[in-house]
CSV table of C-alpha atoms in Angstrom, one decimal:
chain,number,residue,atom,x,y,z
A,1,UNK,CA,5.3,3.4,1.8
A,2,UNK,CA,6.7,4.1,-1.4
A,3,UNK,CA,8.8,1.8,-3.5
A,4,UNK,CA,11.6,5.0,-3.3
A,5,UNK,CA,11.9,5.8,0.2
A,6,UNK,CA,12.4,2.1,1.1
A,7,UNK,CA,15.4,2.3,-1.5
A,8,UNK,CA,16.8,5.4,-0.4
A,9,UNK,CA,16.5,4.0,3.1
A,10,UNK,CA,18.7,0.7,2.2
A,11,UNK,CA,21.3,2.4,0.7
A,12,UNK,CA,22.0,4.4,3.6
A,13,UNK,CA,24.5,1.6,4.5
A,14,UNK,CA,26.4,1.6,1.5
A,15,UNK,CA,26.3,1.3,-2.3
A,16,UNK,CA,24.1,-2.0,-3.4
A,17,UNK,CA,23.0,-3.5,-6.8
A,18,UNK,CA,19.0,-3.7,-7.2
A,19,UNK,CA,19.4,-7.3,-6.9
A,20,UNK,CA,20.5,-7.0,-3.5
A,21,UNK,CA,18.2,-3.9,-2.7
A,22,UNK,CA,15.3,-6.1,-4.0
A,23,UNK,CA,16.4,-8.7,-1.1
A,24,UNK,CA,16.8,-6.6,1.5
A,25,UNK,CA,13.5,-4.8,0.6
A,26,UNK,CA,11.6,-8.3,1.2
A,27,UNK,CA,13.6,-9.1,4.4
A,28,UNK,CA,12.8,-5.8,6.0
A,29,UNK,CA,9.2,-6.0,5.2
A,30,UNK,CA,8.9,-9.7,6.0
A,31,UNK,CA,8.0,-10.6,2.1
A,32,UNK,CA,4.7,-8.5,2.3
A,33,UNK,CA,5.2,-6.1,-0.2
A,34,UNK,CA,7.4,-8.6,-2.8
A,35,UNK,CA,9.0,-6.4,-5.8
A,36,UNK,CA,9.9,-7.2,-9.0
A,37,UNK,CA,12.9,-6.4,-10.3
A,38,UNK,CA,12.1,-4.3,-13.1
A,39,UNK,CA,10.5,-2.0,-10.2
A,40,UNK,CA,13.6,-1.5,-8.1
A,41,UNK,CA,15.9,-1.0,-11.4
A,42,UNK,CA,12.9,1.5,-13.0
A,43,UNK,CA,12.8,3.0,-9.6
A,44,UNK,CA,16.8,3.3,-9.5
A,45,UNK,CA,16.9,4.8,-13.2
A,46,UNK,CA,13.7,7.9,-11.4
A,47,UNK,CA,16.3,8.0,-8.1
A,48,UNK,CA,19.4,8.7,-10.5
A,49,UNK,CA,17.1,11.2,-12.9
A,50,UNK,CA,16.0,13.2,-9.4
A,51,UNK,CA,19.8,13.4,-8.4
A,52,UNK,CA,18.9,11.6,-5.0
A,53,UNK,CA,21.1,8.2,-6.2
A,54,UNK,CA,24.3,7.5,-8.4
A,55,UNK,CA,26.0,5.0,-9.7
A,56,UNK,CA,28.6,4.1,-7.4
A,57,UNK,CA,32.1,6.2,-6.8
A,58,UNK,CA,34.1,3.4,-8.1
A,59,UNK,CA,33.2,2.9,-11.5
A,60,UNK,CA,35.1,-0.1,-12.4
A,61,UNK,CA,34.3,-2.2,-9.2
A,62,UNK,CA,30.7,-1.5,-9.4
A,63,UNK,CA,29.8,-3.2,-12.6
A,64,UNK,CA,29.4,-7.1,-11.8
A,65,UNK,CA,30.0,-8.7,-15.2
A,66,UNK,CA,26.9,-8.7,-16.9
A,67,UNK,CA,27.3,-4.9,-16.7
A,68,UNK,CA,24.7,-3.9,-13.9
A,69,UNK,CA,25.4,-1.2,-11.9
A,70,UNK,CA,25.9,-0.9,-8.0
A,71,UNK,CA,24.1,2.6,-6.7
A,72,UNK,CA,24.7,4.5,-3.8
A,73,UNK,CA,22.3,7.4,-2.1
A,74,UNK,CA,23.2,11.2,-2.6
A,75,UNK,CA,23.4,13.9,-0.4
A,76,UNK,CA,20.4,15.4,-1.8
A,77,UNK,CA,19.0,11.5,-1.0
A,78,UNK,CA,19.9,11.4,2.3
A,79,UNK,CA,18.4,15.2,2.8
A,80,UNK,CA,15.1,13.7,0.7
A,81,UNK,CA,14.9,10.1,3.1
A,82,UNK,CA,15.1,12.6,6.4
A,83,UNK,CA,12.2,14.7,5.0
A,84,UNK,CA,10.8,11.1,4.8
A,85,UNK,CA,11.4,10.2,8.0
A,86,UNK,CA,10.4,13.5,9.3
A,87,UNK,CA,6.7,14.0,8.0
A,88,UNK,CA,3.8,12.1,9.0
A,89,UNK,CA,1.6,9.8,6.6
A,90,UNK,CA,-1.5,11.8,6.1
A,91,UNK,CA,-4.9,9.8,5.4
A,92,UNK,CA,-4.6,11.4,2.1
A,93,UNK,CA,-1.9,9.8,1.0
A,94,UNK,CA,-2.7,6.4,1.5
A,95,UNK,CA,-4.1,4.7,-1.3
A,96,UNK,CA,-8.4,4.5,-2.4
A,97,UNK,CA,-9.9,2.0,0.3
A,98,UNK,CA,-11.3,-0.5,-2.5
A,99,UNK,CA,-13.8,-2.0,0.3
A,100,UNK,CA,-15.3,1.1,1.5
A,101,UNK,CA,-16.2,1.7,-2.2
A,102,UNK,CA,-17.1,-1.6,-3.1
A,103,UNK,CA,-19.8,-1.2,-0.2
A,104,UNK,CA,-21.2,2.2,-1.6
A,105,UNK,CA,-21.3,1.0,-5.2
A,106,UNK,CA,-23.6,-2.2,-4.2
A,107,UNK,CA,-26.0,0.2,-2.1
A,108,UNK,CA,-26.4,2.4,-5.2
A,109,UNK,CA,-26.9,-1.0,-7.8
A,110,UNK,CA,-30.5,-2.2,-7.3
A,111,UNK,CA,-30.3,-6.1,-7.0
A,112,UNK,CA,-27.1,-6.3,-5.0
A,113,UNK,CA,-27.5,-8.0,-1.4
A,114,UNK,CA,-25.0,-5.8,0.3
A,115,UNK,CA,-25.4,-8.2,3.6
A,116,UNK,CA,-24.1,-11.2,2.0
A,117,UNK,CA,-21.1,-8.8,0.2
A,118,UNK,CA,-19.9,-7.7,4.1
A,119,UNK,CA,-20.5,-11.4,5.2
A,120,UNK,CA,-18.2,-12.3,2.2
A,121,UNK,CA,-15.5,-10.1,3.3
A,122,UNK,CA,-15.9,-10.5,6.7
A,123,UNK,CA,-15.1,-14.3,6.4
A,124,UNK,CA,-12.3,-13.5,4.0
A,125,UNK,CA,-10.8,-11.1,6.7
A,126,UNK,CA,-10.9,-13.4,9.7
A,127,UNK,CA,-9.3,-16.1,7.3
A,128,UNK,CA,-6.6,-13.3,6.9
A,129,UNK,CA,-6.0,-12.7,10.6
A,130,UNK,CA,-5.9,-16.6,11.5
A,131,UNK,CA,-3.1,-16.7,9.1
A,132,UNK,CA,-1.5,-13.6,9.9
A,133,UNK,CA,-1.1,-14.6,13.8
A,134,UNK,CA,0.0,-18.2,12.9
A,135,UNK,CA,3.0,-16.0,11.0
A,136,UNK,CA,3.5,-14.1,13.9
A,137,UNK,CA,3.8,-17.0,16.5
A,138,UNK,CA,5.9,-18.9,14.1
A,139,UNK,CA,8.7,-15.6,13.9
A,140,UNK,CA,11.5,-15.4,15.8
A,141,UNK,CA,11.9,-12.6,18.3
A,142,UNK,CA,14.9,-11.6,17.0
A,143,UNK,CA,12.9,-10.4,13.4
A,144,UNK,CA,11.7,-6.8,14.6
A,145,UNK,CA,10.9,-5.3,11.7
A,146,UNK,CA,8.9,-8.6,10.6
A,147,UNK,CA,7.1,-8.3,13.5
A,148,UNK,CA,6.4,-4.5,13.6
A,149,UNK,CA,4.7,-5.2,9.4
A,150,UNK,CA,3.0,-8.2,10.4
A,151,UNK,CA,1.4,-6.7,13.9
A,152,UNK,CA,0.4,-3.7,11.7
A,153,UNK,CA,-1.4,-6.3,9.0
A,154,UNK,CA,-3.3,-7.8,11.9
A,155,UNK,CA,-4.2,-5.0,13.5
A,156,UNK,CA,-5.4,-3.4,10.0
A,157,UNK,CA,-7.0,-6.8,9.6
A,158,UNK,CA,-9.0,-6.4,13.1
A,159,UNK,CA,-10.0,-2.6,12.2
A,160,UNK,CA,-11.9,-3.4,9.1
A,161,UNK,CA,-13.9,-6.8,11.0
A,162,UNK,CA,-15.0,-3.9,13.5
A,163,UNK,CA,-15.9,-1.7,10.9
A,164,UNK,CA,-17.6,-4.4,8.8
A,165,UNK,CA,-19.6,-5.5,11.8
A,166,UNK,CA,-20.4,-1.4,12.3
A,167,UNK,CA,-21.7,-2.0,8.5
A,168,UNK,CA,-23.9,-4.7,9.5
A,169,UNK,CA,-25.2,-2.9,12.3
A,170,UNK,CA,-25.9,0.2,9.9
A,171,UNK,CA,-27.5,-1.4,7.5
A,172,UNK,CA,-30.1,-3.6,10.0
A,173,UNK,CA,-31.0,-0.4,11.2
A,174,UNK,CA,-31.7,1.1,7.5
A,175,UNK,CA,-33.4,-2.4,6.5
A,176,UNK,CA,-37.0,-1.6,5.2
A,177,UNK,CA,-36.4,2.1,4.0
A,178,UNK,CA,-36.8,3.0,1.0
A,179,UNK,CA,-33.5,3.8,-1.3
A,180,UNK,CA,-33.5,7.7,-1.8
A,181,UNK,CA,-34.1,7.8,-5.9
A,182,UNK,CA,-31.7,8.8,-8.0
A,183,UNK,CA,-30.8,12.5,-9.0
A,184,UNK,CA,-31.8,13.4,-11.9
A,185,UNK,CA,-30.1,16.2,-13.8
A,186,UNK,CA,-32.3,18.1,-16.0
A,187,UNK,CA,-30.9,18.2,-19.6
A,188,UNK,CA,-31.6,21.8,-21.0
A,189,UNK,CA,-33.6,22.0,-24.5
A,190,UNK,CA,-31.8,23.7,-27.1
A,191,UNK,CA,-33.2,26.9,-26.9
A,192,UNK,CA,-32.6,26.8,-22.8
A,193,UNK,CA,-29.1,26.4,-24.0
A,194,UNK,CA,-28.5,29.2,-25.9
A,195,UNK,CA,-30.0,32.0,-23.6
Protein backbone atom coordinates (compact mmCIF):
# COMPACT_ATOMS: atom_id res chain seq x y z
CA UNK A 1 0.00 0.00 0.00
CA UNK A 2 1.42 3.24 -0.54
CA UNK A 3 1.89 5.94 2.02
CA UNK A 4 -0.50 8.23 -0.68
CA UNK A 5 -3.48 6.21 -1.27
CA UNK A 6 -3.88 5.57 2.51
CA UNK A 7 -3.91 9.56 2.70
CA UNK A 8 -6.07 10.21 -0.09
CA UNK A 9 -8.34 7.50 1.43
CA UNK A 10 -8.58 9.41 4.97
CA UNK A 11 -9.43 12.54 3.69
CA UNK A 12 -12.32 11.23 1.96
CA UNK A 13 -14.19 12.25 5.17
CA UNK A 14 -13.19 15.64 5.46
CA UNK A 15 -10.26 18.05 5.58
CA UNK A 16 -7.58 16.85 8.33
CA UNK A 17 -4.05 18.06 9.52
CA UNK A 18 -1.18 15.37 9.04
CA UNK A 19 -1.13 15.15 12.64
CA UNK A 20 -4.46 13.71 12.63
CA UNK A 21 -3.91 11.80 9.28
CA UNK A 22 -0.78 10.24 10.87
CA UNK A 23 -3.28 8.92 13.77
CA UNK A 24 -5.81 7.67 11.85
CA UNK A 25 -3.24 6.06 9.49
CA UNK A 26 -1.98 3.85 12.62
CA UNK A 27 -5.52 3.09 13.84
CA UNK A 28 -6.63 1.82 10.56
CA UNK A 29 -3.69 -0.35 10.05
CA UNK A 30 -3.62 -1.46 13.70
CA UNK A 31 0.03 0.30 14.27
CA UNK A 32 1.69 -2.04 11.68
CA UNK A 33 2.95 0.31 9.27
CA UNK A 34 3.82 3.33 12.03
CA UNK A 35 4.68 6.72 9.96
CA UNK A 36 6.62 9.46 10.82
CA UNK A 37 5.53 12.59 10.50
CA UNK A 38 7.86 14.08 8.20
CA UNK A 39 6.37 11.24 5.76
CA UNK A 40 2.75 12.21 5.90
CA UNK A 41 3.69 16.15 5.63
CA UNK A 42 6.45 15.25 2.63
CA UNK A 43 3.72 13.07 1.30
CA UNK A 44 1.00 15.95 1.67
CA UNK A 45 3.49 18.63 0.07
CA UNK A 46 3.79 15.42 -3.46
CA UNK A 47 -0.37 15.21 -2.97
CA UNK A 48 -0.72 19.15 -3.29
CA UNK A 49 2.21 19.34 -6.24
CA UNK A 50 0.04 16.40 -8.23
CA UNK A 51 -3.23 18.55 -7.68
CA UNK A 52 -4.88 15.47 -5.96
CA UNK A 53 -4.98 17.50 -2.25
CA UNK A 54 -5.30 21.29 -1.10
CA UNK A 55 -5.05 23.18 1.60
CA UNK A 56 -8.31 23.41 2.94
CA UNK A 57 -11.39 25.87 1.51
CA UNK A 58 -11.27 27.96 4.54
CA UNK A 59 -8.05 29.41 4.80
CA UNK A 60 -8.23 31.18 8.05
CA UNK A 61 -9.73 28.20 10.13
CA UNK A 62 -7.34 25.74 8.77
CA UNK A 63 -4.14 27.01 10.14
CA UNK A 64 -3.99 25.83 13.95
CA UNK A 65 -1.56 28.34 15.55
CA UNK A 66 1.74 27.18 14.87
CA UNK A 67 0.73 27.71 11.30
CA UNK A 68 0.20 24.08 9.90
CA UNK A 69 -2.12 23.47 7.50
CA UNK A 70 -5.44 21.34 7.47
CA UNK A 71 -5.77 19.49 3.74
CA UNK A 72 -8.56 18.20 2.09
CA UNK A 73 -8.64 15.60 -1.19
CA UNK A 74 -9.49 16.98 -4.69
CA UNK A 75 -11.58 15.94 -7.31
CA UNK A 76 -8.83 14.82 -9.35
CA UNK A 77 -7.95 12.86 -5.75
CA UNK A 78 -10.99 11.35 -5.33
CA UNK A 79 -10.90 10.30 -9.32
CA UNK A 80 -7.00 9.04 -8.48
CA UNK A 81 -8.19 6.97 -4.90
CA UNK A 82 -11.09 5.21 -7.20
CA UNK A 83 -8.52 4.16 -9.78
CA UNK A 84 -6.92 2.85 -6.48
CA UNK A 85 -9.55 1.14 -5.33
CA UNK A 86 -10.30 -0.15 -8.78
CA UNK A 87 -7.03 -1.97 -9.90
CA UNK A 88 -5.62 -4.96 -8.49
CA UNK A 89 -2.12 -5.27 -6.68
CA UNK A 90 -0.01 -7.10 -9.23
CA UNK A 91 3.02 -9.28 -7.92
CA UNK A 92 5.02 -6.75 -9.56
CA UNK A 93 4.40 -4.14 -7.52
CA UNK A 94 5.04 -5.45 -4.30
CA UNK A 95 8.24 -4.76 -2.96
CA UNK A 96 11.88 -7.32 -3.54
CA UNK A 97 11.14 -10.45 -1.26
CA UNK A 98 14.53 -9.84 0.79
CA UNK A 99 14.26 -13.71 1.95
CA UNK A 100 13.92 -15.35 -1.31
CA UNK A 101 17.13 -13.48 -2.12
CA UNK A 102 18.88 -13.85 0.91
CA UNK A 103 18.43 -17.74 0.18
CA UNK A 104 19.91 -17.53 -3.54
CA UNK A 105 22.86 -15.33 -2.47
CA UNK A 106 24.03 -18.01 0.35
CA UNK A 107 23.70 -20.98 -2.34
CA UNK A 108 25.93 -18.98 -4.74
CA UNK A 109 28.69 -17.94 -1.59
CA UNK A 110 30.81 -21.05 -0.93
CA UNK A 111 30.97 -21.54 2.92
CA UNK A 112 27.51 -20.52 3.73
CA UNK A 113 25.28 -23.41 5.44
CA UNK A 114 22.09 -22.39 3.79
CA UNK A 115 20.23 -25.14 6.24
CA UNK A 116 21.04 -23.40 9.33
CA UNK A 117 20.06 -19.73 7.39
CA UNK A 118 16.26 -21.35 6.72
CA UNK A 119 16.30 -22.95 10.29
CA UNK A 120 17.20 -19.25 11.41
CA UNK A 121 14.35 -17.83 9.82
CA UNK A 122 12.06 -20.41 10.25
CA UNK A 123 12.30 -20.03 14.17
CA UNK A 124 12.20 -16.20 13.68
CA UNK A 125 8.85 -16.66 11.75
CA UNK A 126 6.97 -19.00 14.11
CA UNK A 127 8.12 -16.50 16.92
CA UNK A 128 6.30 -13.92 14.57
CA UNK A 129 3.10 -15.87 14.29
CA UNK A 130 2.87 -16.81 18.17
CA UNK A 131 2.91 -13.12 18.68
CA UNK A 132 0.73 -12.15 15.87
CA UNK A 133 -2.20 -14.57 17.10
CA UNK A 134 -1.76 -13.49 20.78
CA UNK A 135 -2.63 -9.78 19.11
CA UNK A 136 -5.38 -11.20 17.45
CA UNK A 137 -7.03 -12.98 20.45
CA UNK A 138 -6.38 -10.03 22.58
CA UNK A 139 -8.55 -7.42 19.77
CA UNK A 140 -11.75 -6.62 20.18
CA UNK A 141 -14.36 -7.70 17.53
CA UNK A 142 -15.49 -4.51 17.03
CA UNK A 143 -11.60 -3.51 15.38
CA UNK A 144 -12.26 -4.85 11.71
CA UNK A 145 -9.78 -3.29 9.91
CA UNK A 146 -7.20 -4.39 12.83
CA UNK A 147 -8.26 -7.63 12.36
CA UNK A 148 -8.36 -7.85 8.44
CA UNK A 149 -4.07 -6.40 8.73
CA UNK A 150 -3.27 -8.57 11.42
CA UNK A 151 -5.01 -11.97 9.77
CA UNK A 152 -3.16 -10.92 6.57
CA UNK A 153 0.32 -10.71 8.71
CA UNK A 154 -0.35 -14.23 10.00
CA UNK A 155 -1.38 -15.64 7.15
CA UNK A 156 1.76 -14.07 5.21
CA UNK A 157 3.56 -15.34 8.27
CA UNK A 158 2.26 -19.07 7.70
CA UNK A 159 3.02 -18.92 3.74
CA UNK A 160 6.64 -18.31 4.03
CA UNK A 161 6.99 -21.40 7.18
CA UNK A 162 5.46 -23.59 4.15
CA UNK A 163 7.70 -22.26 1.78
CA UNK A 164 10.79 -22.44 4.04
CA UNK A 165 9.96 -26.07 4.93
CA UNK A 166 9.52 -26.46 0.76
CA UNK A 167 13.31 -25.04 0.91
CA UNK A 168 14.36 -27.57 3.31
CA UNK A 169 12.85 -30.26 1.43
CA UNK A 170 14.69 -28.85 -1.90
CA UNK A 171 17.70 -28.56 -0.65
CA UNK A 172 17.86 -32.37 1.17
CA UNK A 173 17.12 -33.53 -2.16
CA UNK A 174 20.08 -31.45 -3.90
CA UNK A 175 22.40 -32.41 -0.73
CA UNK A 176 25.61 -34.13 -2.23
CA UNK A 177 25.62 -32.54 -5.75
CA UNK A 178 27.94 -30.70 -6.87
CA UNK A 179 27.39 -26.67 -7.16
CA UNK A 180 27.22 -25.95 -10.99
CA UNK A 181 30.66 -23.67 -11.34
CA UNK A 182 30.53 -20.41 -12.06
CA UNK A 183 30.14 -18.69 -15.57
CA UNK A 184 32.88 -17.37 -16.71
CA UNK A 185 32.81 -14.54 -19.24
CA UNK A 186 35.55 -14.58 -21.58
CA UNK A 187 37.39 -11.09 -21.62
CA UNK A 188 38.34 -10.37 -25.37
CA UNK A 189 42.21 -9.50 -26.00
CA UNK A 190 42.75 -6.24 -27.53
CA UNK A 191 43.10 -7.12 -30.92
CA UNK A 192 39.59 -9.38 -30.47
CA UNK A 193 38.26 -6.05 -29.51
CA UNK A 194 38.94 -3.99 -32.31
CA UNK A 195 37.84 -6.39 -35.17
Amino acid sequence: MSIKHGLLALLQDGPKYGYQLRGEFETATGATWPLNIGQVYTTLTRLERDGLVQPAAVRAAAQEDDGRSMYEITEAGRDELATWFRTPVTRESRPRDELAIKLALALAVPGVDVGAVVQRQRTATMQSLQELTRLKRNSSDGEISWQLVVESMIFAAEAEIRWLDHCEALLLRHRGKPRPAPQTYAVPDEEEARS
